[in-house]
Amino acid sequence: MKKVVGIRFKPAGKIYHFDCGAFVLKQGEHVIVETEKGLGFGTVALPPAPMEKMPRGKALKKVFRIASNNDHLRRAKNIDLETRAYKFCQASIKQSGLKMNLFSVESTFDASRLTFFFTADGRVDFRELVKKLVKEFRVRIEMRQVGIRNQAKMCGGIGRCGREICCSSFIEKFDPVSIKMAKQQGLSLNPTKISGQCGRLMCCLTYENKTYVKLREGFPKIGKNIHIRGEKGKVIRHNILDRRISIRLESGSEIEMDVNDIGST
């Protein structure tokens, strides 16, 4: 039975599975693995474990070796190359007047390819820019336009909660987030209060949404007219966690009561 190990190439990035062969690997250890683009430098995210059923289709690629001192030195050189490539590309973009926001550069482990990540409002004609980059670095160049949420994930930062933003610390893929989730949780609909650093709705709105949907069952809708103690009133607020509602009576006064007591009045 083959043993499979989970490898990450980026912090909080997707975990890829590899055949670890006879290697005894520990979580956090650095390894060199076979990828579609050649050898890659990764980190053990999930320790080796037996896999009873192998996935259909493509066979799992193998762990090539445990990273050596020379591999770490090469990775350090790649980081220097990425830094130089970023500065040169940024200057070229400014010189050409291109409307694009370059935010990251990644090199393959063998330094045969540089990938430039950027955001832009629309399509960008970067053909002349690519020619300059090829002439300067003499390697294959790939320009990749990504969304603003992907930029936040790759760049990282601190959220309004004071912690590292979720997408760069542990979220592997983005789930759909809607304004309805904020409404379900009774949050302010002010965009500045429910948006993350990327300018999109905060990912954490999804964490408790199912709980709030469940707790909200049995609550009358806000704006619904009901009769309480022989007087007509209108539901104006929900207190989901305490399971209480606020009602404004025709007389102008407000009362608060348990949602379970509505049917008995």
Coordinates of C-alpha atoms in Angstrom, one line a residue:
M1 CA 0.0 0.0 0.0
K2 CA 1.4 3.4 -1.0
K3 CA 1.9 6.2 1.4
V4 CA 0.8 9.6 0.4
V5 CA 2.0 12.9 1.8
G6 CA 0.4 16.4 1.5
I7 CA 2.6 19.1 0.2
R8 CA 2.1 22.9 0.1
F9 CA 4.1 25.2 -2.1
K10 CA 2.7 28.5 -0.6
P11 CA 1.5 29.4 2.9
A12 CA -2.2 28.6 3.1
G13 CA -2.1 27.3 -0.4
K14 CA -3.7 24.2 -1.8
I15 CA -2.4 20.9 -0.5
Y16 CA -1.2 18.5 -3.2
H17 CA -0.7 14.8 -2.7
F18 CA 2.5 13.0 -3.6
D19 CA 3.7 9.5 -3.4
C20 CA 6.4 9.7 -0.6
G21 CA 7.9 6.3 -1.5
A22 CA 10.4 5.2 1.2
F23 CA 10.9 8.7 2.7
V24 CA 10.1 9.2 6.3
L25 CA 8.8 12.7 6.4
K26 CA 7.6 15.0 9.2
Q27 CA 5.2 17.9 9.1
G28 CA 7.0 21.2 8.3
E29 CA 9.9 19.4 6.6
H30 CA 11.0 20.8 3.2
V31 CA 11.1 18.5 0.2
I32 CA 11.8 18.5 -3.6
V33 CA 9.0 17.0 -5.6
E34 CA 8.2 16.3 -9.2
T35 CA 5.6 18.7 -10.7
E36 CA 4.2 19.4 -14.2
K37 CA 6.7 22.3 -14.4
G38 CA 9.7 20.3 -13.3
L39 CA 11.1 20.0 -9.7
G40 CA 9.4 22.1 -7.0
F41 CA 10.3 23.2 -3.5
G42 CA 7.5 22.4 -1.1
T43 CA 6.7 21.9 2.6
V44 CA 5.1 18.9 4.2
A45 CA 1.6 19.9 5.3
L46 CA 0.2 16.5 6.0
P47 CA 2.5 13.6 7.2
P48 CA 2.6 10.4 5.2
A49 CA -0.5 8.2 5.5
P50 CA -1.6 5.0 3.7
M51 CA -4.0 5.5 0.8
E52 CA -6.2 2.5 0.2
K53 CA -7.8 3.8 -3.0
M54 CA -5.6 5.6 -5.5
P55 CA -7.3 8.4 -7.5
R56 CA -8.3 7.5 -11.0
G57 CA -6.6 9.1 -14.0
K58 CA -3.2 10.5 -13.5
A59 CA -0.7 8.7 -11.3
L60 CA 0.6 10.5 -8.2
K61 CA 3.9 12.2 -8.8
K62 CA 6.7 11.3 -6.3
V63 CA 8.8 13.1 -3.7
F64 CA 12.2 13.4 -5.4
R65 CA 14.3 14.0 -2.3
I66 CA 14.4 15.8 1.1
A67 CA 15.6 19.3 0.6
S68 CA 19.4 19.7 1.1
N69 CA 21.5 22.8 2.0
N70 CA 22.1 23.3 -1.7
D71 CA 18.4 23.3 -2.3
H72 CA 17.8 25.9 0.3
L73 CA 20.6 28.0 -1.2
R74 CA 18.9 27.7 -4.6
R75 CA 15.6 28.8 -3.1
A76 CA 17.3 31.8 -1.6
K77 CA 18.7 32.7 -5.0
N78 CA 15.3 32.3 -6.6
I79 CA 13.9 34.8 -4.0
D80 CA 16.6 37.3 -5.0
L81 CA 15.7 36.7 -8.7
E82 CA 12.0 37.3 -7.9
T83 CA 12.8 40.6 -6.1
R84 CA 14.9 41.8 -9.0
A85 CA 12.3 40.8 -11.5
Y86 CA 9.6 42.6 -9.5
K87 CA 11.5 45.9 -9.4
F88 CA 12.4 45.7 -13.1
C89 CA 8.8 44.8 -14.2
Q90 CA 7.4 47.6 -12.0
A91 CA 9.7 50.1 -13.6
S92 CA 8.8 48.9 -17.1
I93 CA 5.1 49.1 -16.4
K94 CA 5.5 52.7 -15.2
Q95 CA 7.6 53.6 -18.2
S96 CA 5.0 52.0 -20.6
G97 CA 2.1 53.6 -18.9
L98 CA 0.2 50.2 -18.6
K99 CA -2.8 50.2 -16.3
M100 CA -2.0 47.1 -14.2
N101 CA -1.1 46.5 -10.6
L102 CA 1.9 44.1 -10.3
F103 CA 2.0 42.5 -6.8
S104 CA 4.0 39.3 -6.9
V105 CA 6.6 37.4 -8.9
E106 CA 7.3 33.7 -8.6
S107 CA 10.1 31.6 -10.0
T108 CA 10.2 27.9 -10.7
F109 CA 12.7 26.0 -8.7
D110 CA 15.1 25.6 -11.6
A111 CA 14.6 29.4 -12.4
S112 CA 13.6 28.5 -16.0
R113 CA 10.3 30.4 -15.7
L114 CA 9.1 33.6 -14.1
T115 CA 5.4 34.2 -13.4
F116 CA 4.2 37.8 -12.8
F117 CA 0.9 38.2 -11.0
F118 CA -1.2 41.3 -11.4
T119 CA -4.6 42.8 -11.2
A120 CA -6.3 45.1 -13.7
D121 CA -9.8 46.5 -14.4
G122 CA -9.8 45.1 -17.9
R123 CA -7.6 43.4 -20.4
V124 CA -4.1 44.6 -20.8
D125 CA -1.9 44.4 -23.8
F126 CA 1.4 43.4 -22.2
R127 CA 3.2 42.0 -25.3
E128 CA 5.9 44.7 -25.4
L129 CA 6.4 44.2 -21.6
V130 CA 6.9 40.5 -22.1
K131 CA 9.6 41.2 -24.7
K132 CA 11.5 43.4 -22.3
L133 CA 11.3 40.8 -19.6
V134 CA 12.5 38.0 -21.8
K135 CA 15.4 40.2 -23.0
E136 CA 16.4 41.1 -19.5
F137 CA 16.1 37.7 -17.8
R138 CA 16.5 35.2 -20.6
V139 CA 13.8 32.8 -19.2
R140 CA 10.2 31.9 -20.0
I141 CA 7.8 34.6 -18.9
E142 CA 4.2 34.2 -17.9
M143 CA 1.8 37.1 -17.1
R144 CA -1.1 36.0 -14.9
Q145 CA -4.1 38.3 -14.2
V146 CA -5.9 37.4 -11.0
G147 CA -8.8 38.7 -8.9
I148 CA -8.5 41.1 -6.0
R149 CA -9.3 38.3 -3.5
N150 CA -6.4 36.3 -4.8
Q151 CA -4.1 39.3 -4.4
A152 CA -5.1 39.6 -0.7
K153 CA -4.4 35.9 -0.2
M154 CA -1.0 36.1 -1.8
C155 CA 0.1 39.4 -0.1
G156 CA -1.4 38.8 3.3
G157 CA -2.1 41.4 6.0
I158 CA -4.0 42.1 9.2
G159 CA -7.8 42.1 9.3
R160 CA -10.1 44.4 11.3
C161 CA -10.2 41.6 14.0
G162 CA -6.4 42.2 14.6
R163 CA -5.5 38.7 13.3
E164 CA -3.8 37.7 10.1
I165 CA -6.4 37.7 7.3
C166 CA -8.0 34.2 6.9
C167 CA -7.3 33.8 3.2
S168 CA -3.6 34.0 3.7
S169 CA -3.4 32.0 6.9
F170 CA -5.7 28.9 6.4
I171 CA -8.4 29.3 3.7
E172 CA -7.4 27.1 0.8
K173 CA -10.2 28.1 -1.5
F174 CA -12.8 30.9 -1.6
D175 CA -16.4 30.1 -0.8
P176 CA -19.3 32.4 -2.1
V177 CA -20.1 35.3 0.3
S178 CA -23.4 37.3 -0.1
I179 CA -24.9 40.4 1.5
K180 CA -27.7 38.1 2.7
M181 CA -25.3 36.5 5.1
A182 CA -24.7 39.9 6.8
K183 CA -28.5 40.4 7.0
Q184 CA -29.1 37.0 8.5
Q185 CA -26.6 37.8 11.3
G186 CA -28.0 41.3 11.9
L187 CA -24.8 43.1 11.0
S188 CA -24.4 46.6 9.7
L189 CA -24.8 46.7 5.9
N190 CA -22.2 49.5 5.7
P191 CA -19.7 48.3 3.1
T192 CA -16.7 49.6 5.1
K193 CA -17.7 47.5 8.1
I194 CA -18.3 44.1 6.4
S195 CA -15.6 44.3 3.7
G196 CA -12.1 42.9 4.0
Q197 CA -8.8 44.3 2.8
C198 CA -9.6 43.1 -0.7
G199 CA -12.7 45.3 -0.8
R200 CA -15.0 42.3 -1.1
L201 CA -17.3 40.9 1.6
M202 CA -15.4 39.3 4.5
C203 CA -14.9 35.6 4.2
C204 CA -15.7 35.2 7.9
L205 CA -19.4 36.0 7.2
T206 CA -19.7 32.4 6.1
Y207 CA -18.4 30.9 9.3
E208 CA -21.6 31.2 11.5
N209 CA -24.1 31.7 8.7
K210 CA -25.6 28.2 9.0
T211 CA -26.0 28.7 12.8
Y212 CA -27.8 32.0 12.4
V213 CA -30.1 30.5 9.7
K214 CA -31.0 27.7 12.1
L215 CA -31.5 30.0 15.1
R216 CA -33.7 32.3 13.0
E217 CA -36.3 29.6 12.4
G218 CA -39.6 30.5 14.0
F219 CA -38.9 34.2 14.1
P220 CA -41.5 36.5 12.5
K221 CA -40.1 38.6 9.7
I222 CA -39.2 42.2 10.5
G223 CA -42.1 44.5 9.5
K224 CA -44.7 41.8 10.1
N225 CA -47.9 43.0 11.9
I226 CA -48.9 40.9 15.0
H227 CA -51.4 41.3 17.8
I228 CA -49.9 41.4 21.3
R229 CA -52.0 41.8 24.5
G230 CA -55.0 42.9 22.4
E231 CA -53.0 45.6 20.7
K232 CA -51.6 45.7 17.1
G233 CA -47.9 45.9 16.8
K234 CA -45.0 45.6 14.3
V235 CA -41.8 43.6 14.6
I236 CA -38.9 46.0 14.4
R237 CA -35.8 44.0 15.6
H238 CA -34.5 40.5 16.2
N239 CA -32.1 39.4 19.0
I240 CA -31.2 36.0 17.5
L241 CA -28.9 34.8 20.2
D242 CA -31.3 35.6 23.1
R243 CA -34.3 34.5 20.9
R244 CA -36.1 37.7 21.6
I245 CA -37.9 40.2 19.4
S246 CA -38.7 43.9 19.7
I247 CA -42.2 45.1 18.8
R248 CA -43.5 48.7 18.3
L249 CA -47.1 49.0 19.4
E250 CA -49.7 51.3 17.8
S251 CA -49.5 53.5 20.9
G252 CA -45.8 54.2 20.1
S253 CA -44.3 52.2 22.9
E254 CA -41.9 49.4 22.4
I255 CA -41.8 46.0 24.1
E256 CA -39.4 43.1 24.0
M257 CA -40.5 39.5 24.4
D258 CA -39.4 35.9 23.9
V259 CA -40.1 34.6 20.5
N260 CA -41.7 31.5 22.0
D261 CA -44.3 33.6 23.8
I262 CA -45.7 35.1 20.6
G263 CA -48.1 32.2 20.0
S264 CA -49.5 32.3 23.5
T265 CA -50.5 36.0 23.4

